[in-house]
PDB file of C-alpha atoms and ligand atoms in Angstrom:
ATOM      1  CA  MET A1157     128.536  99.570 107.150  1.00 90.00           C
ATOM      2  CA  GLN A1158     126.073 100.214 109.939  1.00 93.00           C
ATOM      3  CA  ILE A1159     122.363 100.600 109.319  1.00 97.00           C
ATOM      4  CA  MET A1160     120.229 102.686 111.628  1.00 97.00           C
ATOM      5  CA  LEU A1161     116.856 101.119 112.273  1.00 97.00           C
ATOM      6  CA  CYS A1162     113.922 103.162 113.505  1.00 96.00           C
ATOM      7  CA  ALA A1163     110.509 102.025 114.679  1.00 95.00           C
ATOM      8  CA  ILE A1164     107.356 104.099 114.590  1.00 95.00           C
ATOM      9  CA  CYS A1165     104.728 104.141 117.309  1.00 95.00           C
ATOM     10  CA  ASN A1166     101.430 105.743 116.377  1.00 94.00           C
ATOM     11  CA  ILE A1167     100.341 106.950 119.809  1.00 96.00           C
ATOM     12  CA  ALA A1168      97.351 109.064 118.636  1.00 94.00           C
ATOM     13  CA  SER A1169      95.772 107.973 115.386  1.00 92.00           C
ATOM     14  CA  GLY A1170      93.330 109.429 112.884  1.00 91.00           C
ATOM     15  CA  GLY A1171      90.686 112.133 113.122  1.00 88.00           C
ATOM     16  CA  CYS A1172      93.027 114.867 111.913  1.00 92.00           C
ATOM     17  CA  SER A1173      91.540 118.266 111.024  1.00 94.00           C
ATOM     18  CA  GLU A1174      93.936 118.701 108.081  1.00 94.00           C
ATOM     19  CA  ASP A1175      93.379 117.775 104.439  1.00 95.00           C
ATOM     20  CA  CYS A1176      96.779 116.371 103.404  1.00 95.00           C
ATOM     21  CA  LYS A1177      95.698 114.396 100.364  1.00 95.00           C
ATOM     22  CA  TYR A1178      98.212 111.575 100.822  1.00 94.00           C
ATOM     23  CA  CYS A1179      97.181 110.811 104.391  1.00 93.00           C
ATOM     24  CA  THR A1180      94.578 108.303 105.562  1.00 90.00           C
ATOM     25  CA  GLN A1181      94.499 109.953 109.002  1.00 90.00           C
ATOM     26  CA  SER A1182      92.792 113.059 107.603  1.00 93.00           C
ATOM     27  CA  SER A1183      89.111 113.563 108.546  1.00 92.00           C
ATOM     28  CA  PHE A1184      88.544 114.526 104.914  1.00 93.00           C
ATOM     29  CA  VAL A1185      89.059 110.876 103.976  1.00 89.00           C
ATOM     30  CA  LYS A1186      86.749 107.962 104.701  1.00 84.00           C
ATOM     31  CA  THR A1187      88.937 105.072 105.807  1.00 80.00           C
ATOM     32  CA  ASN A1188      88.680 102.195 108.177  1.00 78.00           C
ATOM     33  CA  ILE A1189      92.003 102.850 109.932  1.00 85.00           C
ATOM     34  CA  LEU A1190      92.112 102.433 113.681  1.00 86.00           C
ATOM     35  CA  LYS A1191      91.387 105.779 115.380  1.00 90.00           C
ATOM     36  CA  TYR A1192      92.280 106.607 118.963  1.00 88.00           C
ATOM     37  CA  LYS A1193      93.289 109.694 120.902  1.00 91.00           C
ATOM     38  CA  ARG A1194      95.719 108.027 123.247  1.00 94.00           C
ATOM     39  CA  LYS A1195      97.495 104.701 123.137  1.00 96.00           C
ATOM     40  CA  ASP A1196      97.915 103.119 126.533  1.00 96.00           C
ATOM     41  CA  ILE A1197     101.394 103.764 127.974  1.00 97.00           C
ATOM     42  CA  LYS A1198     101.754 100.032 128.741  1.00 97.00           C
ATOM     43  CA  GLN A1199     101.175  99.254 125.058  1.00 95.00           C
ATOM     44  CA  ILE A1200     103.745 101.891 124.046  1.00 96.00           C
ATOM     45  CA  ILE A1201     106.281 100.236 126.368  1.00 97.00           C
ATOM     46  CA  LEU A1202     105.545  96.835 124.810  1.00 95.00           C
ATOM     47  CA  GLU A1203     106.140  98.283 121.339  1.00 95.00           C
ATOM     48  CA  ALA A1204     109.342  99.978 122.514  1.00 96.00           C
ATOM     49  CA  LYS A1205     110.577  96.639 123.858  1.00 95.00           C
ATOM     50  CA  MET A1206     109.759  94.979 120.538  1.00 93.00           C
ATOM     51  CA  ALA A1207     111.585  97.763 118.673  1.00 94.00           C
ATOM     52  CA  LYS A1208     114.647  97.257 120.848  1.00 94.00           C
ATOM     53  CA  LYS A1209     114.515  93.508 120.234  1.00 93.00           C
ATOM     54  CA  ASN A1210     114.422  94.272 116.495  1.00 93.00           C
ATOM     55  CA  HIS A1211     117.661  96.322 116.824  1.00 94.00           C
ATOM     56  CA  ALA A1212     115.896  99.673 116.493  1.00 96.00           C
ATOM     57  CA  LEU A1213     117.975 102.616 117.636  1.00 96.00           C
ATOM     58  CA  GLY A1214     115.265 105.226 117.084  1.00 96.00           C
ATOM     59  CA  PHE A1215     111.729 105.038 118.421  1.00 97.00           C
ATOM     60  CA  CYS A1216     109.331 107.650 117.112  1.00 97.00           C
ATOM     61  CA  LEU A1217     106.248 108.798 119.023  1.00 97.00           C
ATOM     62  CA  VAL A1218     103.775 110.012 116.414  1.00 97.00           C
ATOM     63  CA  THR A1219     100.513 111.843 116.994  1.00 96.00           C
ATOM     64  CA  ALA A1220      98.065 112.704 114.219  1.00 94.00           C
ATOM     65  CA  GLY A1221      96.816 116.265 114.062  1.00 94.00           C
ATOM     66  CA  LEU A1222      97.919 119.746 113.151  1.00 96.00           C
ATOM     67  CA  GLY A1223     100.176 120.235 116.114  1.00 97.00           C
ATOM     68  CA  LEU A1224     100.916 120.103 119.805  1.00 97.00           C
ATOM     69  CA  ASP A1225      98.584 121.431 122.479  1.00 96.00           C
ATOM     70  CA  ASP A1226      99.066 121.233 126.259  1.00 97.00           C
ATOM     71  CA  GLU A1227      97.299 117.902 126.594  1.00 96.00           C
ATOM     72  CA  LYS A1228      99.257 116.248 123.788  1.00 97.00           C
ATOM     73  CA  LEU A1229     102.543 117.696 125.004  1.00 97.00           C
ATOM     74  CA  GLU A1230     101.962 116.287 128.468  1.00 98.00           C
ATOM     75  CA  TYR A1231     101.059 112.885 127.007  1.00 98.00           C
ATOM     76  CA  VAL A1232     104.124 112.685 124.758  1.00 98.00           C
ATOM     77  CA  CYS A1233     106.364 113.680 127.690  1.00 98.00           C
ATOM     78  CA  GLU A1234     104.689 111.059 129.901  1.00 98.00           C
ATOM     79  CA  ALA A1235     105.311 108.402 127.235  1.00 98.00           C
ATOM     80  CA  ALA A1236     108.929 109.553 126.816  1.00 98.00           C
ATOM     81  CA  TYR A1237     109.650 109.324 130.556  1.00 98.00           C
ATOM     82  CA  ALA A1238     108.026 105.885 130.793  1.00 98.00           C
ATOM     83  CA  ILE A1239     110.049 104.507 127.866  1.00 98.00           C
ATOM     84  CA  GLN A1240     113.334 105.800 129.241  1.00 97.00           C
ATOM     85  CA  LYS A1241     112.610 104.100 132.551  1.00 97.00           C
ATOM     86  CA  GLU A1242     111.564 100.749 131.071  1.00 97.00           C
ATOM     87  CA  VAL A1243     113.532 100.548 127.803  1.00 96.00           C
ATOM     88  CA  PRO A1244     116.748 102.560 128.154  1.00 92.00           C
ATOM     89  CA  ASN A1245     119.095 103.360 125.273  1.00 90.00           C
ATOM     90  CA  LEU A1246     116.445 104.002 122.640  1.00 95.00           C
ATOM     91  CA  PHE A1247     116.814 107.354 120.949  1.00 96.00           C
ATOM     92  CA  LEU A1248     113.401 108.986 121.148  1.00 98.00           C
ATOM     93  CA  ILE A1249     111.966 110.956 118.281  1.00 98.00           C
ATOM     94  CA  ALA A1250     108.740 112.946 118.511  1.00 98.00           C
ATOM     95  CA  CYS A1251     106.517 113.639 115.530  1.00 98.00           C
ATOM     96  CA  ASN A1252     103.650 115.785 116.680  1.00 97.00           C
ATOM     97  CA  GLY A1253     103.058 118.357 113.963  1.00 97.00           C
ATOM     98  CA  MET A1254     103.423 122.075 114.414  1.00 98.00           C
ATOM     99  CA  ALA A1255     105.098 123.190 117.586  1.00 98.00           C
ATOM    100  CA  ASN A1256     106.625 126.331 119.053  1.00 98.00           C
ATOM    101  CA  VAL A1257     110.074 126.646 120.619  1.00 98.00           C
ATOM    102  CA  GLU A1258     108.759 126.405 124.205  1.00 98.00           C
ATOM    103  CA  GLN A1259     106.857 123.203 123.500  1.00 98.00           C
ATOM    104  CA  LEU A1260     109.857 121.706 121.764  1.00 98.00           C
ATOM    105  CA  LYS A1261     112.097 122.619 124.690  1.00 98.00           C
ATOM    106  CA  GLU A1262     109.672 120.713 126.953  1.00 98.00           C
ATOM    107  CA  LEU A1263     110.050 117.664 124.715  1.00 98.00           C
ATOM    108  CA  LYS A1264     113.820 117.956 124.897  1.00 98.00           C
ATOM    109  CA  LYS A1265     113.657 118.170 128.681  1.00 98.00           C
ATOM    110  CA  ALA A1266     111.565 114.989 128.673  1.00 98.00           C
ATOM    111  CA  GLY A1267     114.364 113.167 126.843  1.00 98.00           C
ATOM    112  CA  ILE A1268     113.330 113.556 123.202  1.00 98.00           C
ATOM    113  CA  PHE A1269     116.430 113.482 121.002  1.00 97.00           C
ATOM    114  CA  SER A1270     115.053 114.489 117.624  1.00 98.00           C
ATOM    115  CA  TYR A1271     111.920 116.083 116.157  1.00 98.00           C
ATOM    116  CA  ASN A1272     110.358 114.789 112.958  1.00 98.00           C
ATOM    117  CA  HIS A1273     108.328 117.213 110.907  1.00 98.00           C
ATOM    118  CA  ASN A1274     108.447 116.560 107.185  1.00 98.00           C
ATOM    119  CA  LEU A1275     108.277 119.317 104.596  1.00 98.00           C
ATOM    120  CA  GLU A1276     106.688 116.548 102.487  1.00 98.00           C
ATOM    121  CA  THR A1277     107.418 118.144  99.106  1.00 98.00           C
ATOM    122  CA  SER A1278     108.424 121.387  97.428  1.00 98.00           C
ATOM    123  CA  LYS A1279     107.059 124.754  98.503  1.00 98.00           C
ATOM    124  CA  GLU A1280     105.566 125.105  94.997  1.00 98.00           C
ATOM    125  CA  PHE A1281     103.773 121.737  94.934  1.00 98.00           C
ATOM    126  CA  PHE A1282     102.560 121.710  98.548  1.00 98.00           C
ATOM    127  CA  PRO A1283      99.349 123.753  97.940  1.00 98.00           C
ATOM    128  CA  LYS A1284      98.237 121.007  95.541  1.00 97.00           C
ATOM    129  CA  ILE A1285      98.328 118.396  98.278  1.00 97.00           C
ATOM    130  CA  CYS A1286      97.216 120.415 101.310  1.00 97.00           C
ATOM    131  CA  THR A1287      95.078 123.524 101.685  1.00 97.00           C
ATOM    132  CA  THR A1288      94.516 123.691 105.452  1.00 97.00           C
ATOM    133  CA  HIS A1289      98.033 124.699 106.451  1.00 97.00           C
ATOM    134  CA  THR A1290     101.066 126.112 104.686  1.00 98.00           C
ATOM    135  CA  TRP A1291     104.405 124.670 103.712  1.00 98.00           C
ATOM    136  CA  GLU A1292     105.987 127.654 105.464  1.00 98.00           C
ATOM    137  CA  SER A1293     104.405 126.634 108.770  1.00 98.00           C
ATOM    138  CA  ARG A1294     106.101 123.249 108.364  1.00 98.00           C
ATOM    139  CA  PHE A1295     109.428 124.871 107.574  1.00 98.00           C
ATOM    140  CA  ASN A1296     109.103 127.142 110.625  1.00 98.00           C
ATOM    141  CA  THR A1297     108.434 124.234 112.976  1.00 98.00           C
ATOM    142  CA  ASN A1298     111.703 122.734 111.791  1.00 98.00           C
ATOM    143  CA  LEU A1299     113.475 125.994 112.580  1.00 98.00           C
ATOM    144  CA  ASN A1300     111.802 125.965 116.012  1.00 98.00           C
ATOM    145  CA  ALA A1301     113.052 122.446 116.658  1.00 98.00           C
ATOM    146  CA  LYS A1302     116.591 123.549 115.873  1.00 98.00           C
ATOM    147  CA  GLU A1303     116.248 126.569 118.123  1.00 98.00           C
ATOM    148  CA  ALA A1304     115.028 124.296 120.922  1.00 98.00           C
ATOM    149  CA  GLY A1305     118.235 122.273 120.567  1.00 98.00           C
ATOM    150  CA  LEU A1306     116.625 119.145 119.108  1.00 98.00           C
ATOM    151  CA  MET A1307     118.083 117.151 116.266  1.00 97.00           C
ATOM    152  CA  LEU A1308     116.017 117.282 113.099  1.00 98.00           C
ATOM    153  CA  CYS A1309     114.444 114.476 111.161  1.00 98.00           C
ATOM    154  CA  CYS A1310     112.927 116.063 108.069  1.00 98.00           C
ATOM    155  CA  GLY A1311     112.019 114.639 104.685  1.00 98.00           C
ATOM    156  CA  GLY A1312     108.889 113.889 102.721  1.00 98.00           C
ATOM    157  CA  ILE A1313     106.927 111.869 100.214  1.00 98.00           C
ATOM    158  CA  TYR A1314     107.663 111.218  96.566  1.00 98.00           C
ATOM    159  CA  GLY A1315     105.350 109.956  93.874  1.00 98.00           C
ATOM    160  CA  MET A1316     102.419 112.305  94.505  1.00 98.00           C
ATOM    161  CA  GLY A1317     102.525 113.711  90.966  1.00 97.00           C
ATOM    162  CA  GLU A1318     105.299 116.234  91.633  1.00 98.00           C
ATOM    163  CA  SER A1319     107.706 117.180  88.847  1.00 98.00           C
ATOM    164  CA  GLU A1320     111.490 116.745  88.774  1.00 98.00           C
ATOM    165  CA  GLU A1321     111.757 120.522  89.408  1.00 98.00           C
ATOM    166  CA  ASP A1322     109.639 120.070  92.529  1.00 98.00           C
ATOM    167  CA  ARG A1323     111.946 117.336  93.742  1.00 98.00           C
ATOM    168  CA  ILE A1324     114.994 119.541  93.221  1.00 98.00           C
ATOM    169  CA  SER A1325     113.334 122.489  94.951  1.00 98.00           C
ATOM    170  CA  PHE A1326     112.258 120.252  97.862  1.00 98.00           C
ATOM    171  CA  ARG A1327     115.803 118.994  98.364  1.00 98.00           C
ATOM    172  CA  LYS A1328     117.151 122.575  98.235  1.00 98.00           C
ATOM    173  CA  SER A1329     114.845 123.432 101.128  1.00 98.00           C
ATOM    174  CA  LEU A1330     116.068 120.400 103.027  1.00 98.00           C
ATOM    175  CA  GLN A1331     119.635 121.579 102.441  1.00 98.00           C
ATOM    176  CA  GLU A1332     118.744 124.823 104.223  1.00 98.00           C
ATOM    177  CA  LEU A1333     117.539 122.869 107.251  1.00 98.00           C
ATOM    178  CA  LYS A1334     120.480 120.414 107.311  1.00 97.00           C
ATOM    179  CA  PRO A1335     118.532 117.629 109.035  1.00 98.00           C
ATOM    180  CA  PHE A1336     120.328 114.954 111.034  1.00 97.00           C
ATOM    181  CA  SER A1337     118.172 112.402 109.231  1.00 97.00           C
ATOM    182  CA  THR A1338     115.925 112.636 106.207  1.00 98.00           C
ATOM    183  CA  PRO A1339     113.125 110.145 105.606  1.00 98.00           C
ATOM    184  CA  ILE A1340     112.024 109.301 102.084  1.00 98.00           C
ATOM    185  CA  ASN A1341     108.498 107.955 101.745  1.00 97.00           C
ATOM    186  CA  PHE A1342     106.959 106.686  98.514  1.00 97.00           C
ATOM    187  CA  PHE A1343     103.289 107.437  98.072  1.00 96.00           C
ATOM    188  CA  ILE A1344     101.002 104.442  98.462  1.00 91.00           C
ATOM    189  CA  SER A1345      97.724 104.920  96.654  1.00 89.00           C
ATOM    190  CA  ASN A1346      94.527 104.031  98.386  1.00 87.00           C
ATOM    191  CA  GLU A1347      91.071 103.970  96.828  1.00 87.00           C
ATOM    192  CA  ASN A1348      89.763 106.302  99.547  1.00 88.00           C
ATOM    193  CA  LEU A1349      92.354 108.999  98.955  1.00 91.00           C
ATOM    194  CA  ASN A1350      91.617 111.832  96.552  1.00 87.00           C
ATOM    195  CA  LEU A1351      95.204 111.875  95.406  1.00 94.00           C
ATOM    196  CA  LYS A1352      95.721 109.838  92.275  1.00 91.00           C
ATOM    197  CA  ALA A1353      99.243 109.533  90.903  1.00 95.00           C
ATOM    198  CA  PRO A1354     101.067 106.868  88.911  1.00 94.00           C
ATOM    199  CA  LYS A1355     103.141 104.496  91.008  1.00 94.00           C
ATOM    200  CA  LEU A1356     106.877 105.219  90.943  1.00 97.00           C
ATOM    201  CA  SER A1357     109.058 102.612  89.283  1.00 97.00           C
ATOM    202  CA  ALA A1358     111.837 100.959  91.274  1.00 98.00           C
ATOM    203  CA  ASP A1359     114.410 102.775  89.109  1.00 98.00           C
ATOM    204  CA  GLU A1360     112.808 106.150  89.851  1.00 98.00           C
ATOM    205  CA  ALA A1361     112.682 105.366  93.557  1.00 98.00           C
ATOM    206  CA  LEU A1362     116.362 104.394  93.614  1.00 98.00           C
ATOM    207  CA  LYS A1363     117.243 107.587  91.721  1.00 98.00           C
ATOM    208  CA  ILE A1364     115.400 109.563  94.407  1.00 98.00           C
ATOM    209  CA  VAL A1365     117.499 107.871  97.090  1.00 98.00           C
ATOM    210  CA  ARG A1366     120.705 108.628  95.129  1.00 98.00           C
ATOM    211  CA  ASP A1367     119.714 112.249  94.511  1.00 98.00           C
ATOM    212  CA  THR A1368     118.808 112.724  98.166  1.00 98.00           C
ATOM    213  CA  LYS A1369     122.176 111.421  99.369  1.00 98.00           C
ATOM    214  CA  ALA A1370     123.964 113.604  96.812  1.00 98.00           C
ATOM    215  CA  ALA A1371     122.035 116.677  98.004  1.00 98.00           C
ATOM    216  CA  LEU A1372     122.416 115.857 101.703  1.00 98.00           C
ATOM    217  CA  PRO A1373     125.707 113.973 102.072  1.00 98.00           C
ATOM    218  CA  ASP A1374     125.888 114.592 105.816  1.00 97.00           C
ATOM    219  CA  SER A1375     122.350 113.460 106.617  1.00 98.00           C
ATOM    220  CA  VAL A1376     121.275 109.940 107.405  1.00 97.00           C
ATOM    221  CA  VAL A1377     119.040 108.983 104.471  1.00 98.00           C
ATOM    222  CA  MET A1378     116.206 106.814 105.690  1.00 98.00           C
ATOM    223  CA  VAL A1379     113.815 104.932 103.460  1.00 97.00           C
ATOM    224  CA  ALA A1380     110.451 104.744 105.178  1.00 95.00           C
ATOM    225  CA  GLY A1381     106.874 104.144 103.959  1.00 93.00           C
ATOM    226  CA  GLY A1382     106.355 102.612 100.532  1.00 93.00           C
ATOM    227  CA  ARG A1383     109.707 100.784 100.433  1.00 94.00           C
ATOM    228  CA  GLU A1384     108.133  97.371  99.992  1.00 92.00           C
ATOM    229  CA  PHE A1385     105.296  98.651  97.774  1.00 93.00           C
ATOM    230  CA  VAL A1386     107.483 100.474  95.251  1.00 96.00           C
ATOM    231  CA  LEU A1387     110.778  98.588  95.351  1.00 96.00           C
ATOM    232  CA  LYS A1388     109.578  95.047  96.026  1.00 94.00           C
ATOM    233  CA  GLU A1389     112.458  92.567  95.489  1.00 95.00           C
ATOM    234  CA  ARG A1390     114.824  95.473  94.748  1.00 96.00           C
ATOM    235  CA  GLN A1391     114.259  97.131  98.131  1.00 95.00           C
ATOM    236  CA  TYR A1392     117.694  96.294  99.532  1.00 96.00           C
ATOM    237  CA  GLU A1393     119.382  98.156  96.639  1.00 97.00           C
ATOM    238  CA  ILE A1394     118.617 101.351  98.575  1.00 98.00           C
ATOM    239  CA  PHE A1395     121.827 100.912 100.569  1.00 97.00           C
ATOM    240  CA  LYS A1396     123.979 101.024  97.442  1.00 97.00           C
ATOM    241  CA  ALA A1397     122.038 104.124  96.432  1.00 98.00           C
ATOM    242  CA  GLY A1398     122.986 105.955  99.634  1.00 98.00           C
ATOM    243  CA  ALA A1399     120.432 105.058 102.285  1.00 98.00           C
ATOM    244  CA  SER A1400     121.764 104.020 105.683  1.00 97.00           C
ATOM    245  CA  SER A1401     118.537 103.775 107.624  1.00 97.00           C
ATOM    246  CA  ILE A1402     115.140 102.123 107.325  1.00 96.00           C
ATOM    247  CA  VAL A1403     111.955 101.893 109.321  1.00 94.00           C
ATOM    248  CA  ILE A1404     111.621  98.474 110.886  1.00 91.00           C
ATOM    249  CA  GLY A1405     108.157  96.998 111.402  1.00 83.00           C
ATOM    250  CA  ASP A1406     104.860  98.642 110.505  1.00 75.00           C
ATOM    251  CA  TYR A1407     104.257 102.229 109.429  1.00 73.00           C
ATOM    252  CA  LEU A1408     101.569 104.561 110.761  1.00 73.00           C
ATOM    253  CA  THR A1409      98.624 103.051 108.950  1.00 71.00           C
ATOM    254  CA  THR A1410     100.194 100.517 106.591  1.00 71.00           C
ATOM    255  CA  LYS A1411     101.965  97.217 107.133  1.00 73.00           C
ATOM    256  CA  GLY A1412     105.722  97.080 106.717  1.00 73.00           C
ATOM    257  CA  GLU A1413     108.072  94.236 105.897  1.00 76.00           C
ATOM    258  CA  ILE A1414     108.205  91.549 108.574  1.00 85.00           C
ATOM    259  CA  ALA A1415     110.953  92.781 110.917  1.00 89.00           C
ATOM    260  CA  SER A1416     112.727  89.417 111.104  1.00 89.00           C
ATOM    261  CA  LYS A1417     112.978  89.314 107.292  1.00 90.00           C
ATOM    262  CA  ASP A1418     114.664  92.730 107.172  1.00 92.00           C
ATOM    263  CA  ILE A1419     117.037  91.796 109.991  1.00 93.00           C
ATOM    264  CA  GLU A1420     117.997  88.504 108.350  1.00 94.00           C
ATOM    265  CA  LYS A1421     118.533  90.163 104.974  1.00 94.00           C
ATOM    266  CA  LEU A1422     120.648  92.985 106.433  1.00 95.00           C
ATOM    267  CA  GLU A1423     122.808  90.485 108.320  1.00 95.00           C
ATOM    268  CA  GLN A1424     123.229  88.405 105.156  1.00 95.00           C
ATOM    269  CA  MET A1425     124.386  91.522 103.345  1.00 95.00           C
ATOM    270  CA  GLY A1426     127.069  92.004 105.994  1.00 95.00           C
ATOM    271  CA  PHE A1427     125.558  95.063 107.670  1.00 95.00           C
ATOM    272  CA  SER A1428     125.534  95.658 111.382  1.00 92.00           C
ATOM    273  CA  PHE A1429     123.010  97.707 113.326  1.00 94.00           C
ATOM    274  CA  ALA A1430     123.886 101.176 114.572  1.00 93.00           C
ATOM    275  CA  SER A1431     123.900 101.476 118.326  1.00 85.00           C
ATOM    276  CA  GLU A1432     124.815 105.164 118.509  1.00 81.00           C
ATOM    277  CA  CYS A1433     123.485 108.265 116.794  1.00 75.00           C
ATOM    278  CA  HIS A1434     126.510 110.220 115.646  1.00 63.00           C
TER     279      HIS A1434
HETATM  280  S1  SF4 B 829      98.586 116.925 109.449  1.00 70.53           S
HETATM  281 FE1  SF4 B 829      99.587 114.929 109.587  1.00 70.53          FE
HETATM  282  S2  SF4 B 829      98.017 113.507 110.390  1.00 70.53           S
HETATM  283 FE2  SF4 B 829      96.961 115.351 109.661  1.00 70.53          FE
HETATM  284  S3  SF4 B 829      96.338 114.866 107.589  1.00 70.53           S
HETATM  285 FE3  SF4 B 829      98.309 115.953 107.442  1.00 70.53          FE
HETATM  286  S4  SF4 B 829      99.882 114.318 107.437  1.00 70.53           S
HETATM  287 FE4  SF4 B 829      97.914 113.395 108.143  1.00 70.53          FE
END
């Protein structure tokens, strides 16, 4: 079995106008995360090279904030062109919040393969975790990405206090979008966040992976943030549960597993690394 590895590059961090309660990049939260408006292109290239060395197939350019504006769009395109020139054969993903069809077409022209915009949770539960924008606006951006001809990477976060009904409803919405890949994040509590929810157990987390694969058999199920925190020594059981992709290296604002440890473990388990997005 082949595992698709993806690396995340936080190219614009923090200072976000939105109040997503799970997110340390929100201005509503006092945190000591690194904040910057623009990561140097040379640094992005270095991280892309590292991702490639770590067998990553996907490389995701993430910007904090509600959505794309002209300046951000130009910057993401500039980064995309530079990576393609210096580090060919990485599949580029953009994750830049709300976007219209024209903006997304520009990203596609610049070589972006897939757009990541998570629904995060069910339509019903979303107002409890964010009040500054709507779940529908997230759903619509996903429709825009499809219309622009981009592949979709759309998933969300579990363990924020949502019910089983919410989880089912969330996955039904994902079924409507039919994403190419669907990331599963597990909420990581932080003393500065207003969101307090009990930590998921490893069994619950593995059930979520199984239920996601059952609901979306044709999507690549990716386990992203919270893998190490929630699953600990059981983290590699996700592949039996239906996942075929993980994030390699660090996440947006939290540390991930050491890349070499993941690579060694995956090789020991007899997996190879995907070199094509099918
Ligand atoms: S819009 Fe994105 S960056 Fe801003 S607070 Fe919400 S999740 Fe965080």
